[in-house]
Coordinates of C-alpha atoms in Angstrom, one line a residue:
X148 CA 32.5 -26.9 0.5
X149 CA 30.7 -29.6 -0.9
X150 CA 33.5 -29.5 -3.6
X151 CA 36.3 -30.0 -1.2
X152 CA 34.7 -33.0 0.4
X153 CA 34.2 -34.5 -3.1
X154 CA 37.9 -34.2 -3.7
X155 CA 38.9 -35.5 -0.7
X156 CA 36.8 -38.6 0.0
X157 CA 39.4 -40.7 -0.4
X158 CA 41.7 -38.7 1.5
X159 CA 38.9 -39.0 4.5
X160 CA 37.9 -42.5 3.6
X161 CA 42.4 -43.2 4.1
X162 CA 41.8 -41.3 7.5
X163 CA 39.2 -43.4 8.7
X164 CA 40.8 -46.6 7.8
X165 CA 44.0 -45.6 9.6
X166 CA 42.2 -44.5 13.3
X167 CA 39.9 -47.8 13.3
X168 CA 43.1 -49.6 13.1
X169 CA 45.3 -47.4 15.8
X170 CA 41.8 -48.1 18.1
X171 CA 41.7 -51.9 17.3
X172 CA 45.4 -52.3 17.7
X173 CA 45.3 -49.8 21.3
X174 CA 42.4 -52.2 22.1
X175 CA 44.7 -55.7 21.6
X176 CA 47.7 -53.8 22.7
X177 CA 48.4 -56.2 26.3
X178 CA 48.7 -59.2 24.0
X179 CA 51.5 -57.7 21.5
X180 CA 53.0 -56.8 24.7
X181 CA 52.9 -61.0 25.8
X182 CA 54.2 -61.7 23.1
X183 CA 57.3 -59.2 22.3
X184 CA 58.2 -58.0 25.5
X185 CA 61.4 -59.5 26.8
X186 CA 63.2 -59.5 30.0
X187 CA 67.7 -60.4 29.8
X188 CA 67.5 -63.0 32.5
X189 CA 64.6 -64.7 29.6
X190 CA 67.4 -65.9 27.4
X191 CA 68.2 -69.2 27.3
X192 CA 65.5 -70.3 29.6
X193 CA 61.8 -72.3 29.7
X194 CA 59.5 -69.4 29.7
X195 CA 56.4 -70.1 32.1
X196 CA 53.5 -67.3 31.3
X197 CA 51.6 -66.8 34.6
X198 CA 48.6 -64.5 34.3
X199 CA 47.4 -62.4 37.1
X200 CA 44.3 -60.2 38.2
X201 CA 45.5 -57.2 39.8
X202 CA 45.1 -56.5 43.0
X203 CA 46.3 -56.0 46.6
X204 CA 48.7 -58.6 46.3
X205 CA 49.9 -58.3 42.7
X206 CA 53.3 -56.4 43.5
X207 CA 53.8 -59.7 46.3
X208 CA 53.1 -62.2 43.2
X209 CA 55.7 -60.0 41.0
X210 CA 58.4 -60.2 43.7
X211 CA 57.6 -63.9 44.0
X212 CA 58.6 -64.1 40.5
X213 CA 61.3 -62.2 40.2
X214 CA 63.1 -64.3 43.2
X215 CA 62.9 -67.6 41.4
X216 CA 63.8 -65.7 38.1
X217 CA 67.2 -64.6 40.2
X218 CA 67.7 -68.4 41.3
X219 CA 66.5 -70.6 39.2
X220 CA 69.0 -71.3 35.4
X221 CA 66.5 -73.0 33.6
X222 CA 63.2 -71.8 34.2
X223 CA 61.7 -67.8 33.7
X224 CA 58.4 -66.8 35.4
X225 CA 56.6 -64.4 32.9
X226 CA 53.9 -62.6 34.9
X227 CA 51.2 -60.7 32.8
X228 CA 49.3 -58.6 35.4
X229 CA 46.1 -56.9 34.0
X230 CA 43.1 -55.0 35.7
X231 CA 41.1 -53.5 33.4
X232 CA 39.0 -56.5 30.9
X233 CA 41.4 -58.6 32.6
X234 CA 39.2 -61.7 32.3
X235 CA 38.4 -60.4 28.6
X236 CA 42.1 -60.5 27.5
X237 CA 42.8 -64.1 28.4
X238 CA 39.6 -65.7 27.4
X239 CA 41.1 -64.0 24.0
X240 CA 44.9 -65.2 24.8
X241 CA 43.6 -68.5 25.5
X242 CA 42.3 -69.1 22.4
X243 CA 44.6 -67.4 19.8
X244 CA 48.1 -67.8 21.4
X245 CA 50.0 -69.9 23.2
X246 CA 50.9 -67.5 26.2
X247 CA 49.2 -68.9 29.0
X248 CA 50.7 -71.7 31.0
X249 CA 49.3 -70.7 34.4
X250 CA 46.2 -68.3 35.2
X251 CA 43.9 -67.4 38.1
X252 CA 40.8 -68.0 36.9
X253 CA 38.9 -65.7 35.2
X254 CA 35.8 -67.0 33.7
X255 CA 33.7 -70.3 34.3
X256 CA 34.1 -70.8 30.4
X257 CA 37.9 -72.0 31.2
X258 CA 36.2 -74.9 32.7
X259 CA 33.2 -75.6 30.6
X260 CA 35.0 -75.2 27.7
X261 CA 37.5 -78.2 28.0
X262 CA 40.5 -75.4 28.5
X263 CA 41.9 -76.7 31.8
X264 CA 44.6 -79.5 32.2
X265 CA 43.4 -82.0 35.1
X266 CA 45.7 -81.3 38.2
X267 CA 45.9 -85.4 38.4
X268 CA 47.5 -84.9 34.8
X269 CA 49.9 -83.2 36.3
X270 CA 50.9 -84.9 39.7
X271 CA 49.4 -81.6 41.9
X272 CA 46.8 -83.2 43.3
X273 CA 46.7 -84.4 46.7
X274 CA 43.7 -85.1 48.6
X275 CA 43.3 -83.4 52.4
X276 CA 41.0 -82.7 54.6
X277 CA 40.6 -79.3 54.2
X278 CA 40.7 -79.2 50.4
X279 CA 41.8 -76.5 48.8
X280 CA 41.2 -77.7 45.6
X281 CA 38.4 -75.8 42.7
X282 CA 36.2 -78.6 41.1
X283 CA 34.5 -78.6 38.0
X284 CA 32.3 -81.6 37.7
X285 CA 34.3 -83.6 41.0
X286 CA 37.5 -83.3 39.3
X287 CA 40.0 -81.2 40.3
X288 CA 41.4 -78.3 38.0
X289 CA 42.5 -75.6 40.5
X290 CA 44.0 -74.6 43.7
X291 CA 42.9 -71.9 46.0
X292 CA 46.0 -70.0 46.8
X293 CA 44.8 -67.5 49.0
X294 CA 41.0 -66.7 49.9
X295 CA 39.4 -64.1 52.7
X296 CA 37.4 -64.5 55.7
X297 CA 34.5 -62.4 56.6
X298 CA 35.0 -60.6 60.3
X299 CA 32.5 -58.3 62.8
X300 CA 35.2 -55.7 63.9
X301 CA 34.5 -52.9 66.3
X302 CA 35.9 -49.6 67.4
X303 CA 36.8 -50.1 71.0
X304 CA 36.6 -46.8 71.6
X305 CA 33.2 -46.2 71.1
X306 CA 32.3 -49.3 73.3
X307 CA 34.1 -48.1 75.9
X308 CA 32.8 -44.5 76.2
X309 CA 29.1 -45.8 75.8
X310 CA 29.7 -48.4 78.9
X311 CA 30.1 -51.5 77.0
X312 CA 32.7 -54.2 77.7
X313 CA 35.0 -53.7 74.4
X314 CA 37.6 -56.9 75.2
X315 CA 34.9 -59.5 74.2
X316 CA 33.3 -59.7 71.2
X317 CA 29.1 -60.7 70.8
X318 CA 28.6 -64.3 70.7
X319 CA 25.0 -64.6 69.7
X320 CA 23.4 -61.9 67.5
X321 CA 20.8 -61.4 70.0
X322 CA 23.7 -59.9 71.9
X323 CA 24.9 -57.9 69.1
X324 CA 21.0 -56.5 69.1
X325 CA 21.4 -55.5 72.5
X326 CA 25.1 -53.8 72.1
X327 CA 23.7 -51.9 69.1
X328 CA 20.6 -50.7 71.2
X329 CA 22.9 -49.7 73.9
X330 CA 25.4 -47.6 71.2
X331 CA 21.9 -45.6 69.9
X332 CA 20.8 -45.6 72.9
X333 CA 23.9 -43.5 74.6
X334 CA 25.1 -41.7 71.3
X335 CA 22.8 -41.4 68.8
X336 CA 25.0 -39.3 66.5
X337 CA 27.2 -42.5 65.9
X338 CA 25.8 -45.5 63.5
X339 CA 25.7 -48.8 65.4
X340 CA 26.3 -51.5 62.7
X341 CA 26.9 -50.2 59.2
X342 CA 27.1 -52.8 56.0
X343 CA 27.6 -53.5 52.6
X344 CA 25.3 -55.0 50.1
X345 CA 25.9 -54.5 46.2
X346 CA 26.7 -57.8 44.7
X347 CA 27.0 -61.7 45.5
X348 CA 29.9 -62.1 47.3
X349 CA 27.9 -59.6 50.3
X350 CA 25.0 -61.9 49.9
X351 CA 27.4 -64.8 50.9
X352 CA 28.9 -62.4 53.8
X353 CA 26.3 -61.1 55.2
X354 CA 23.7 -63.9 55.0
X355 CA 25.7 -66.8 54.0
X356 CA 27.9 -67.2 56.3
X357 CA 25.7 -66.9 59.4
X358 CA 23.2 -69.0 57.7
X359 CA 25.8 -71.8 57.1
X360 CA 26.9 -72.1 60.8
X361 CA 23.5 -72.7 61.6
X362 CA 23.1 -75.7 58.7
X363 CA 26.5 -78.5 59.2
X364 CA 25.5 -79.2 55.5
X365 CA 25.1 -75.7 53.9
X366 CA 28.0 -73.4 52.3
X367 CA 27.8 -69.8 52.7
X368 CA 26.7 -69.8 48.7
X369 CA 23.5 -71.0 50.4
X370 CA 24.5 -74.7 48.2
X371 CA 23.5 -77.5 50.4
X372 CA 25.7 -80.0 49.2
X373 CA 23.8 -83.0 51.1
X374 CA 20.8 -82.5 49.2
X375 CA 22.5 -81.0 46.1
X376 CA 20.7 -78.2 46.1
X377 CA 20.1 -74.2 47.0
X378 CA 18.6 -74.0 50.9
X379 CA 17.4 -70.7 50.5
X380 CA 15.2 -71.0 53.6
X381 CA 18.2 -71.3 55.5
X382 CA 18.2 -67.7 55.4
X383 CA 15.2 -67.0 57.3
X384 CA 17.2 -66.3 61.0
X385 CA 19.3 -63.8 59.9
X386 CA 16.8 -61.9 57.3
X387 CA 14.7 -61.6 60.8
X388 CA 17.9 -60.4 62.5
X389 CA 18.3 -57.7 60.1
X390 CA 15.0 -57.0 59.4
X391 CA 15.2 -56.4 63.7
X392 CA 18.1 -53.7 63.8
X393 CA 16.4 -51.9 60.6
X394 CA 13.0 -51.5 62.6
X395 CA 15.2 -50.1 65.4
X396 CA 17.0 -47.8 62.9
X397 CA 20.6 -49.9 64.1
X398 CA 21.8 -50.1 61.2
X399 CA 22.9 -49.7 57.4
X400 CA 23.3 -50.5 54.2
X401 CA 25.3 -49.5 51.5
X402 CA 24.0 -50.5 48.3
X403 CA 25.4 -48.4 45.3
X404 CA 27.1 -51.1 43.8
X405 CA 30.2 -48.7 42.4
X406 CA 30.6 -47.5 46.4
X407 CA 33.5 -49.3 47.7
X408 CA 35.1 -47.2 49.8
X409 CA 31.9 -45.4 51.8
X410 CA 31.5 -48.7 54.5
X411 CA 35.1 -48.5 55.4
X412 CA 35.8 -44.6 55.2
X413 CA 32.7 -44.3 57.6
X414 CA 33.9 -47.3 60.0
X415 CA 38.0 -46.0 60.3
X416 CA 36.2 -42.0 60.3
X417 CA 34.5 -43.3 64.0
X418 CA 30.7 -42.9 62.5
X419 CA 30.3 -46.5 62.5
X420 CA 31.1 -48.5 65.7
X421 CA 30.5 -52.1 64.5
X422 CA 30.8 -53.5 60.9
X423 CA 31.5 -56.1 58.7
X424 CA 34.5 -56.5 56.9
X425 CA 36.6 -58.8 54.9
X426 CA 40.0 -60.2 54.9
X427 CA 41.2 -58.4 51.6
X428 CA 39.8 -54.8 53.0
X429 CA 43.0 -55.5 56.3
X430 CA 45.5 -53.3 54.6
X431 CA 43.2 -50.3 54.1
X432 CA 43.1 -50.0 57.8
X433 CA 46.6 -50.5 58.4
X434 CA 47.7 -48.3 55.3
X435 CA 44.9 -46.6 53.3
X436 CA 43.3 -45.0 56.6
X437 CA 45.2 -46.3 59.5
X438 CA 43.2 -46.3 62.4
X439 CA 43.4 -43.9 65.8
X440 CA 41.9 -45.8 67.4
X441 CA 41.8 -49.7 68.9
X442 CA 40.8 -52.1 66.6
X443 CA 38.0 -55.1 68.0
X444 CA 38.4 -58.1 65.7
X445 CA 36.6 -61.5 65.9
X446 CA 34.5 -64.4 63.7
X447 CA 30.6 -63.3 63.4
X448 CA 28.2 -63.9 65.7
X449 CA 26.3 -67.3 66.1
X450 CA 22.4 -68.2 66.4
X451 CA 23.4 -71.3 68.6
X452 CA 26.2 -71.4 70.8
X453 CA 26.1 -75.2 70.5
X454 CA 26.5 -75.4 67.0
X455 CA 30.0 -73.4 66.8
X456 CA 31.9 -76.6 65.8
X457 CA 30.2 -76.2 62.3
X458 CA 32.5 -74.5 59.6
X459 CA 32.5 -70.3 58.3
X460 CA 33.7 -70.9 54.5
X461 CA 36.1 -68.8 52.8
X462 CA 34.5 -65.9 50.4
X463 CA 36.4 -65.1 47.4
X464 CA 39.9 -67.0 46.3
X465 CA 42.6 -66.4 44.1
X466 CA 42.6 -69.8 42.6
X467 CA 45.4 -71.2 40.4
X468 CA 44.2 -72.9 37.3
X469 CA 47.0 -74.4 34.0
X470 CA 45.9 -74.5 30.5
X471 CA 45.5 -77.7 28.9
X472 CA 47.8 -76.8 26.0
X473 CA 50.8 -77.5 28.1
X474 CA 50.3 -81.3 28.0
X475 CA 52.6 -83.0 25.6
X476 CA 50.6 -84.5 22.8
X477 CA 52.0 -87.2 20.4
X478 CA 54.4 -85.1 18.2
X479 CA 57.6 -87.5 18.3
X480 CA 59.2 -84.1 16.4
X481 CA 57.9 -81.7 19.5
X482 CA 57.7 -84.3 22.2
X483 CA 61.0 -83.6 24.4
X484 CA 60.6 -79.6 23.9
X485 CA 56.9 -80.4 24.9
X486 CA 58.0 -82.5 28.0
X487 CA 60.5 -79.8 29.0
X488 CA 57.6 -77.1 29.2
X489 CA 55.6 -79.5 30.7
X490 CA 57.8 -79.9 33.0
X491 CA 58.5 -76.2 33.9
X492 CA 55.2 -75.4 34.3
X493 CA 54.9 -78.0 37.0
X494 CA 58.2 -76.7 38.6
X495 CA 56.8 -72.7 39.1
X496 CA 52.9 -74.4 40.1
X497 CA 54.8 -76.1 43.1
X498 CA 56.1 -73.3 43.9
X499 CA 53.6 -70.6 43.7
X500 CA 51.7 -72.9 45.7
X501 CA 54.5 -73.3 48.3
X502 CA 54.6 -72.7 52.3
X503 CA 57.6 -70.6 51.1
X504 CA 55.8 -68.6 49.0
X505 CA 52.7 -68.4 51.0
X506 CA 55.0 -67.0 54.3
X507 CA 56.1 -64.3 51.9
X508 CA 52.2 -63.4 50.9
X509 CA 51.2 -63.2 54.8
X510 CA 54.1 -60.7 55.7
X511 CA 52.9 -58.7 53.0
X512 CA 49.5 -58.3 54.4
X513 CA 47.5 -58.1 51.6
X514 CA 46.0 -61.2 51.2
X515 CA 45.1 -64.6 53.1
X516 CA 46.8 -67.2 52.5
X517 CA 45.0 -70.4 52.9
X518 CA 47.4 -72.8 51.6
X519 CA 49.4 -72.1 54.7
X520 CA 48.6 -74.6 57.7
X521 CA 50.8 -73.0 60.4
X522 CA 50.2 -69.1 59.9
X523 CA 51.3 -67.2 63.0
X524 CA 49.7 -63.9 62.8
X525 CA 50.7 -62.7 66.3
X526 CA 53.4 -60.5 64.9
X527 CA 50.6 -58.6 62.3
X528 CA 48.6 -55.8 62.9
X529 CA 45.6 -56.2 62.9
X530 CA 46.2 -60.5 62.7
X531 CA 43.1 -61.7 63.7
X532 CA 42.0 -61.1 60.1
X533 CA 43.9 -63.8 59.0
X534 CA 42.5 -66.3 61.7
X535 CA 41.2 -69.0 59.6
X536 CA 40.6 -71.5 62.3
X537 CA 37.0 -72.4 62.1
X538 CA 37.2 -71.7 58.0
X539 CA 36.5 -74.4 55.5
X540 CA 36.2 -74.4 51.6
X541 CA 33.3 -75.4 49.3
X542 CA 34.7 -78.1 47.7
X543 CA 31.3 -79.8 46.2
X544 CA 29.9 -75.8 45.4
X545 CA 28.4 -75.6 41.5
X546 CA 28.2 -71.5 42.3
X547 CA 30.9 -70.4 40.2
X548 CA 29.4 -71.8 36.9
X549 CA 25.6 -70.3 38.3
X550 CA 25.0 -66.8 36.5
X551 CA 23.0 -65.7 39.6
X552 CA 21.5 -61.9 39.2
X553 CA 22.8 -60.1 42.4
X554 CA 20.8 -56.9 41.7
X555 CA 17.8 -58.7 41.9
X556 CA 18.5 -60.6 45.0
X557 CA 19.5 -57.9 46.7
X558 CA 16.8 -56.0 46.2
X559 CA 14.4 -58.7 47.5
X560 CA 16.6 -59.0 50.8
X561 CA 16.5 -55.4 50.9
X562 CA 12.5 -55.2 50.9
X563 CA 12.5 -58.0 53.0
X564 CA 14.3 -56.1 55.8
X565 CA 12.5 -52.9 55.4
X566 CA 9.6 -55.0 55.6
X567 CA 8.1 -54.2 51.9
X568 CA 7.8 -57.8 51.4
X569 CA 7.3 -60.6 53.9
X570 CA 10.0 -62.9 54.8
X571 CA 8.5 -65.9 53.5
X572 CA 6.8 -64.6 50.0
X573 CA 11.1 -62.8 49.7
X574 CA 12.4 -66.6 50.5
X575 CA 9.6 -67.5 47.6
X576 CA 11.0 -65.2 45.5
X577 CA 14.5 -66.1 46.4
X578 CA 14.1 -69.8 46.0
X579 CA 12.7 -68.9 42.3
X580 CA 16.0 -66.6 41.8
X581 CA 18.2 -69.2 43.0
X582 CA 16.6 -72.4 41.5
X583 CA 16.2 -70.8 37.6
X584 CA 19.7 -69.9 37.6
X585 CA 20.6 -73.4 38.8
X586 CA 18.3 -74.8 36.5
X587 CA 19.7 -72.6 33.4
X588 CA 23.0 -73.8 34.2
X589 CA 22.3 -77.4 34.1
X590 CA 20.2 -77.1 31.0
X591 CA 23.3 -75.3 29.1
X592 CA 25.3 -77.9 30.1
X593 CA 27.5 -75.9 32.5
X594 CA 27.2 -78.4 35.2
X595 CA 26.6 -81.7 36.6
X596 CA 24.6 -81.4 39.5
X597 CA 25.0 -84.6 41.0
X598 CA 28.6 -84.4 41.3
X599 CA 27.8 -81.6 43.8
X600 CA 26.6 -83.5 46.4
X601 CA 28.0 -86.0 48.5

């Protein structure tokens, strides 16, 4: 035996080489595929590369494209639609090829790293009110396309059998206290408020938000952007309101932060009556599980009825960023052929970013889209999802390019709740979380603080 291997080493030695290399080049495999895959309508035209995340709305995004491929003779939208290491794969694209024109942004390196082409370079920048913008350092190098709103929704079903008033939703939270006492109260068999907590973006939701309508000057990241800092304490009311319902056994949380699906399976399956739910999760009611039963729908509940004129802030965003390689730069050899994909890439931003295309993206109802000023959602199912009237966006927000450890924070609103740890030694412990991360990310270098504040 030993014999036979000594014979064959380099036999095994060939073998080894060979699958190393079939792994490496699987591995790399979606950016052959950007580079040699080509569609007939291509020929003869300015190739724009548009890379997207996939997701609800990807198949909307690909029959975007395809529409202005069909009408447009000059220009050709390339989209390159990954899931899996999708962030990975064009941090990598980025740097060794020249296949990314426009991208939704994947990683806050884009931005520290100088890889981003000013939207006032590019004439796409116009300052509104309601700013849909992404900043890095109070200049503008992206545009939120679509984003979701965070909803209370309710099966009115359940309120009605229990003697509750289903056509009006709670106002306060004090009210939604006493509706979830009242649910246990007649049917204990049926969870009154189920919710889900496994990373930042529930932090925002669950806590943010309320905690932001309560503050004019705080954004649901918990960012006050008048002081230019994180107001952790602002927290404190609706930690207590939690903390409330848990001692009552009203509610609950899902925390396995690979559980997706349990919150809304449990909700459309009537074992929930009232929960949280996002903007993005709209189609899995109307399609995934559609609902038997009638659907309650409105903004959260408020501490203060007298401060509702203050603003709820859109939660996650597909945001629209272009790479700064498409700028012309002085090569009087490349300069027009530079211009002309300058140019192009300008062309298929505009209209990405278009009312035309933003109408097509609400029909489809899988995503938000906030660009649109005049959205009539009275003809959806299930519109109010897409009600975006009191919504606002973070414009002076340094969160993105904060590495903050959602486990960890988490876990200390969790103990907080179950009343492990006290509310104020968990904001302690919060404000620590919160201010290291800031402080990490302005020691790197990552960001500016003061141009986060107004």
């Amino acid at each position: 035996m030993f014999n036979f291997v000594k014979r064959n080493v380099r036999f095994f030695i060939f073998f080894f080489v060979i699958l190393v290399g079939a792994i490496i080049y699987k591995s790399y495999m979606p950016l052959n595929d950007v580079k040699e895959t080509e569609d007939p309508l291509m020929k003869g035209k300015e190739v724009v590369n548009v890379w997207l995340y996939k997701d609800e709305s990807s198949e909307t995004f690909e029959y975007l494209a395809n529409k202005f491929n069909q009408e447009n003779n000059e220009i050709f939208i390339k989209t390159n639609i990954y899931y899996k290491d999708y962030a990975n794969i064009l941090k990598t694209s980025m740097v060794n090829s020249d296949k990314v024109d426009i991208a939704q942004y994947g990683f806050y390196q884009m931005f520290t790293n100088k890889q981003l082409l000013n939207l006032k370079d590019i004439g796409l920048y116009n300052k509104q009110n309601r700013d849909p913008y992404y900043y890095y350092d109070g200049e503008p190098y992206g545009i939120q396309i679509s984003s979701s709103t965070i909803k209370l929704i309710w099966n009115k079903d359940i309120f009605k059998k229990v003697g509750i008033d289903a056509s009006s939703s709670p106002k306060t939270w004090s009210e939604l206290i006493s509706i979830c006492e009242k649910i246990k109260d007649k049917d204990p068999s049926i969870t009154p408020i189920e919710v889900k907590l496994n990373d930042i973006e529930d932090v925002k939701a669950l806590f943010g938000e309320p905690s932001a309508k309560d503050n004019a000057n705080m954004y649901a990241s918990l960012w006050n952007y008048k002081d230019g800092k994180y107001d952790v304490d602002g927290m404190k009311n609706i930690i207590s309101v939690y903390k409330e319902l848990y001692s009552k056994n009203l509610i609950k949380f899902v925390t396995n932060k690979d559980d997706k699906v349990t919150n809304k399976y449990d909700f459309a399956n009537k074992r929930v009556a009232i929960t949280l739910s996002s903007s993005n999760e709209k189609n899995f009611y109307v399609s995934t599980a559609p609902l038997d039963f009638e659907l309650g729908i409105s903004d959260l509940p408020v501490f203060n009825l007298n401060k509702q004129d203050n603003s709820f802030y859109y939660l996650k965003s597909k945001t629209l960023v272009i790479n700064a390689q498409v700028k012309p730069y002085e090569d009087k050899e490349k300069l027009k052929s530079q211009q002309e994909h300058f140019d192009a890439v300008k062309k298929v931003m505009e209209y990405l970013i278009s009312n035309e295309s933003s109408s097509v993206v609400l029909k489809s109802n899988t995503q938000l889209p906030s660009l649109l000023k005049d959205k009539d959602i009275s003809t959806l199912k299930y519109g109010e999802f897409f009600n975006d009237s009191k919504y606002d966006y973070e414009v002076k927000d340094p969160s993105a390019f904060v590495d903050l450890d959602s486990k960890t924070i988490s876990t200390i609103l969790l103990d907080a709740i179950k009343d492990k740890l006290a509310i104020e030694d968990a904001i302690k412990q919060l404000n620590d979380q919160y201010g290291n991360a800031l402080k990490t990310s302005s020691d790197y270098g990552n960001i500016d603080i003061d141009k986060y504040k107004e």
